[in-house]
Amino acid sequence: MRNLFKNIRLSTSLVTLSLVSLVLMAGAIVMVAAALLRADAEARAVERQTTNMRVAWQVLTSAGSTFSVSDGRLFAGSVELNDNAALVDRIRDLVGGTATVFQGDTRIATNVLKPDGSRAVGTRLAAGPVRDAVLGAKTPFRGTADILGISYYTAYDPILSDSGEVLGILYTGIRKTDWLILGFGVLMEETGATIGFMSSSG
């Protein structure tokens, strides 16, 4: 009887040790994968926003391929862009995230929301690298930026007149938290599959 209890205790200890080892190994996998994911997230997000920007331009130029300002309003061809929620919402529906058309440094059509839930029309682009690149140097910007106090992965392109004057900006972006949640969701699915494989193999 004493040997039976010893064998049971030994078996229990071995099972516990196996479970602890499995949990530790899974934790190590998650930590390493999370570090790799975070390191890779910005590069993948920038690539995604570059793709999204191409779609945004297709939507914008479908309204009109030349840009001008008339009576203080921005136009694509004959289509007015001020308060054109349908256009930016079309971009959002195609690529996800958020989209904005600026006239100068002011948001004139956007689905970026203010804290009260209203569209952030009339708010201005903050001073910083985005403004310097797009309005100052007339060059695109890709990278992270704060929008109304929230961090986003972003793409900004200048909207130019035929003469090369910067009339506004086209923007697409996604909240960093939303992007990372998507990435970690994939990570957890893959980790779960790995743990399941390890358990079945053991």
Short mmCIF file of C-alpha atoms in Angstrom, two decimals:
data_model
loop_
_atom_site.label_atom_id
_atom_site.label_comp_id
_atom_site.label_asym_id
_atom_site.label_seq_id
_atom_site.Cartn_x
_atom_site.Cartn_y
_atom_site.Cartn_z
CA MET A 1 0.00 0.00 0.00
CA ARG A 2 2.85 2.34 0.90
CA ASN A 3 4.47 1.72 -2.50
CA LEU A 4 1.14 2.46 -4.19
CA PHE A 5 0.93 5.87 -2.51
CA LYS A 6 4.53 6.57 -3.46
CA ASN A 7 3.80 5.72 -7.09
CA ILE A 8 0.71 7.94 -7.08
CA ARG A 9 2.68 10.84 -5.59
CA LEU A 10 5.45 10.29 -8.13
CA SER A 11 2.98 10.21 -11.02
CA THR A 12 1.29 13.37 -9.74
CA SER A 13 4.65 15.11 -9.42
CA LEU A 14 5.61 14.13 -12.96
CA VAL A 15 2.30 15.37 -14.36
CA THR A 16 2.65 18.64 -12.43
CA LEU A 17 6.22 19.06 -13.63
CA SER A 18 5.14 18.41 -17.21
CA LEU A 19 2.33 20.96 -16.93
CA VAL A 20 4.63 23.56 -15.39
CA SER A 21 7.22 22.96 -18.12
CA LEU A 22 4.53 23.29 -20.76
CA VAL A 23 3.25 26.55 -19.27
CA LEU A 24 6.78 27.96 -18.99
CA MET A 25 7.56 26.96 -22.55
CA ALA A 26 4.32 28.50 -23.77
CA GLY A 27 5.11 31.67 -21.83
CA ALA A 28 8.56 31.84 -23.39
CA ILE A 29 7.04 31.37 -26.85
CA VAL A 30 4.54 34.15 -26.21
CA MET A 31 7.22 36.54 -24.89
CA VAL A 32 9.58 35.93 -27.80
CA ALA A 33 6.79 36.13 -30.35
CA ALA A 34 5.43 39.30 -28.75
CA ALA A 35 8.84 40.95 -28.92
CA LEU A 36 9.21 39.99 -32.57
CA LEU A 37 5.69 41.16 -33.32
CA ARG A 38 6.22 44.54 -31.72
CA ALA A 39 9.53 44.99 -33.53
CA ASP A 40 7.91 44.12 -36.85
CA ALA A 41 4.58 45.90 -36.29
CA GLU A 42 5.61 49.37 -37.43
CA ALA A 43 7.20 48.16 -40.67
CA ARG A 44 4.13 46.10 -41.52
CA ALA A 45 1.81 48.94 -40.55
CA VAL A 46 3.66 51.41 -42.77
CA GLU A 47 3.49 48.93 -45.66
CA ARG A 48 -0.24 48.52 -45.03
CA GLN A 49 -0.81 52.28 -44.98
CA THR A 50 1.12 52.69 -48.23
CA THR A 51 -1.26 50.17 -49.82
CA ASN A 52 -4.24 51.91 -48.23
CA MET A 53 -3.05 55.24 -49.59
CA ARG A 54 -3.07 53.89 -53.14
CA VAL A 55 -6.72 52.93 -52.64
CA ALA A 56 -7.45 56.34 -51.12
CA TRP A 57 -6.01 58.06 -54.17
CA GLN A 58 -8.12 55.90 -56.46
CA VAL A 59 -11.24 56.98 -54.57
CA LEU A 60 -10.19 60.63 -54.54
CA THR A 61 -9.24 60.82 -58.21
CA SER A 62 -12.45 59.06 -59.19
CA ALA A 63 -14.10 62.30 -58.05
CA GLY A 64 -11.66 64.37 -60.10
CA SER A 65 -8.03 64.15 -61.13
CA THR A 66 -7.19 67.85 -60.83
CA PHE A 67 -7.40 69.89 -57.65
CA SER A 68 -8.24 73.54 -57.11
CA VAL A 69 -9.56 75.99 -54.54
CA SER A 70 -12.58 78.13 -55.40
CA ASP A 71 -14.35 80.51 -53.01
CA GLY A 72 -12.32 79.06 -50.17
CA ARG A 73 -13.39 75.46 -50.91
CA LEU A 74 -11.26 72.55 -52.15
CA PHE A 75 -12.36 70.71 -55.28
CA ALA A 76 -11.38 67.50 -57.08
CA GLY A 77 -12.47 68.31 -60.60
CA SER A 78 -15.97 69.72 -60.07
CA VAL A 79 -16.60 67.75 -56.85
CA GLU A 80 -16.38 69.71 -53.62
CA LEU A 81 -14.34 67.97 -50.94
CA ASN A 82 -15.33 70.11 -47.96
CA ASP A 83 -17.72 68.13 -45.72
CA ASN A 84 -17.61 65.25 -48.21
CA ALA A 85 -18.14 62.50 -45.64
CA ALA A 86 -19.17 60.01 -48.31
CA LEU A 87 -15.71 60.13 -49.90
CA VAL A 88 -13.69 59.51 -46.73
CA ASP A 89 -16.18 56.90 -45.55
CA ARG A 90 -15.78 55.10 -48.87
CA ILE A 91 -12.03 54.94 -48.26
CA ARG A 92 -12.60 53.65 -44.73
CA ASP A 93 -15.02 50.99 -45.97
CA LEU A 94 -12.45 49.75 -48.49
CA VAL A 95 -9.32 49.71 -46.33
CA GLY A 96 -10.42 50.08 -42.70
CA GLY A 97 -9.03 52.54 -40.20
CA THR A 98 -9.63 56.24 -40.79
CA ALA A 99 -9.33 58.70 -43.68
CA THR A 100 -9.16 62.47 -43.96
CA VAL A 101 -8.97 65.20 -46.57
CA PHE A 102 -7.28 68.41 -45.43
CA GLN A 103 -7.47 71.83 -47.02
CA GLY A 104 -4.17 73.34 -46.07
CA ASP A 105 -3.68 72.12 -42.51
CA THR A 106 -7.40 71.88 -41.66
CA ARG A 107 -9.52 68.75 -41.73
CA ILE A 108 -12.43 69.38 -44.11
CA ALA A 109 -13.69 65.79 -44.47
CA THR A 110 -12.82 63.05 -42.00
CA ASN A 111 -14.00 60.04 -40.06
CA VAL A 112 -11.47 60.65 -37.30
CA LEU A 113 -13.64 61.31 -34.27
CA LYS A 114 -13.33 63.81 -31.45
CA PRO A 115 -13.83 62.65 -27.85
CA ASP A 116 -17.51 63.62 -28.06
CA GLY A 117 -17.99 61.23 -31.00
CA SER A 118 -18.39 63.90 -33.67
CA ARG A 119 -16.23 64.09 -36.79
CA ALA A 120 -13.08 66.13 -36.29
CA VAL A 121 -13.89 68.53 -39.16
CA GLY A 122 -12.29 71.92 -38.58
CA THR A 123 -9.45 70.61 -36.42
CA ARG A 124 -5.91 71.33 -37.58
CA LEU A 125 -2.82 69.25 -38.23
CA ALA A 126 -0.44 69.57 -35.31
CA ALA A 127 3.05 70.97 -35.69
CA GLY A 128 5.69 68.28 -36.13
CA PRO A 129 7.25 65.87 -38.63
CA VAL A 130 4.04 65.30 -40.61
CA ARG A 131 3.44 69.00 -41.15
CA ASP A 132 7.10 69.61 -41.98
CA ALA A 133 7.18 66.80 -44.57
CA VAL A 134 3.84 67.25 -46.31
CA LEU A 135 3.22 70.99 -46.14
CA GLY A 136 6.82 72.13 -45.89
CA ALA A 137 8.77 69.77 -48.17
CA LYS A 138 5.79 68.60 -50.29
CA THR A 139 6.76 64.98 -49.63
CA PRO A 140 4.72 62.01 -48.36
CA PHE A 141 4.95 60.95 -44.72
CA ARG A 142 4.77 57.35 -43.50
CA GLY A 143 5.05 56.43 -39.84
CA THR A 144 3.53 56.98 -36.43
CA ALA A 145 1.77 60.21 -35.51
CA ASP A 146 -0.48 61.48 -32.75
CA ILE A 147 -3.96 62.53 -33.89
CA LEU A 148 -5.99 64.38 -31.29
CA GLY A 149 -3.93 62.74 -28.56
CA ILE A 150 -4.13 59.17 -29.93
CA SER A 151 -1.21 57.35 -31.57
CA TYR A 152 -1.77 56.07 -35.12
CA TYR A 153 0.16 54.33 -37.88
CA THR A 154 -0.31 56.81 -40.72
CA ALA A 155 0.20 57.81 -44.32
CA TYR A 156 -0.05 61.43 -45.48
CA ASP A 157 0.31 62.65 -49.08
CA PRO A 158 0.22 66.25 -50.31
CA ILE A 159 -2.65 67.23 -52.61
CA LEU A 160 -1.10 69.44 -55.28
CA SER A 161 -2.48 71.87 -57.82
CA ASP A 162 -1.39 71.68 -61.45
CA SER A 163 1.24 74.29 -60.63
CA GLY A 164 2.65 72.24 -57.75
CA GLU A 165 1.15 74.26 -54.91
CA VAL A 166 0.13 72.27 -51.84
CA LEU A 167 -3.62 72.70 -51.53
CA GLY A 168 -4.23 70.03 -48.93
CA ILE A 169 -3.43 66.58 -47.65
CA LEU A 170 -4.84 63.08 -48.08
CA TYR A 171 -4.50 60.85 -45.01
CA THR A 172 -5.15 57.23 -44.06
CA GLY A 173 -4.33 55.59 -40.76
CA ILE A 174 -5.17 53.07 -38.07
CA ARG A 175 -4.86 53.34 -34.30
CA LYS A 176 -1.72 51.64 -33.03
CA THR A 177 -3.74 49.80 -30.39
CA ASP A 178 -6.15 48.43 -33.00
CA TRP A 179 -3.29 47.27 -35.21
CA LEU A 180 -1.46 45.58 -32.32
CA ILE A 181 -4.65 43.88 -31.13
CA LEU A 182 -5.03 42.39 -34.61
CA GLY A 183 -1.43 41.21 -34.53
CA PHE A 184 -1.68 39.74 -31.04
CA GLY A 185 -4.90 37.97 -32.02
CA VAL A 186 -3.01 36.17 -34.77
CA LEU A 187 -0.17 35.50 -32.33
CA MET A 188 -2.47 33.90 -29.75
CA GLU A 189 -4.08 31.69 -32.41
CA GLU A 190 -0.66 30.51 -33.55
CA THR A 191 0.51 30.01 -29.95
CA GLY A 192 -2.61 28.00 -29.12
CA ALA A 193 -2.00 25.79 -32.12
CA THR A 194 1.62 25.29 -31.03
CA ILE A 195 0.62 24.36 -27.48
CA GLY A 196 -2.01 21.96 -28.82
CA PHE A 197 0.58 20.31 -31.04
CA MET A 198 3.04 20.03 -28.15
CA SER A 199 0.35 18.51 -25.89
CA SER A 200 -0.73 15.97 -28.49
CA SER A 201 2.88 15.10 -29.26
CA GLY A 202 3.65 14.62 -25.59
#
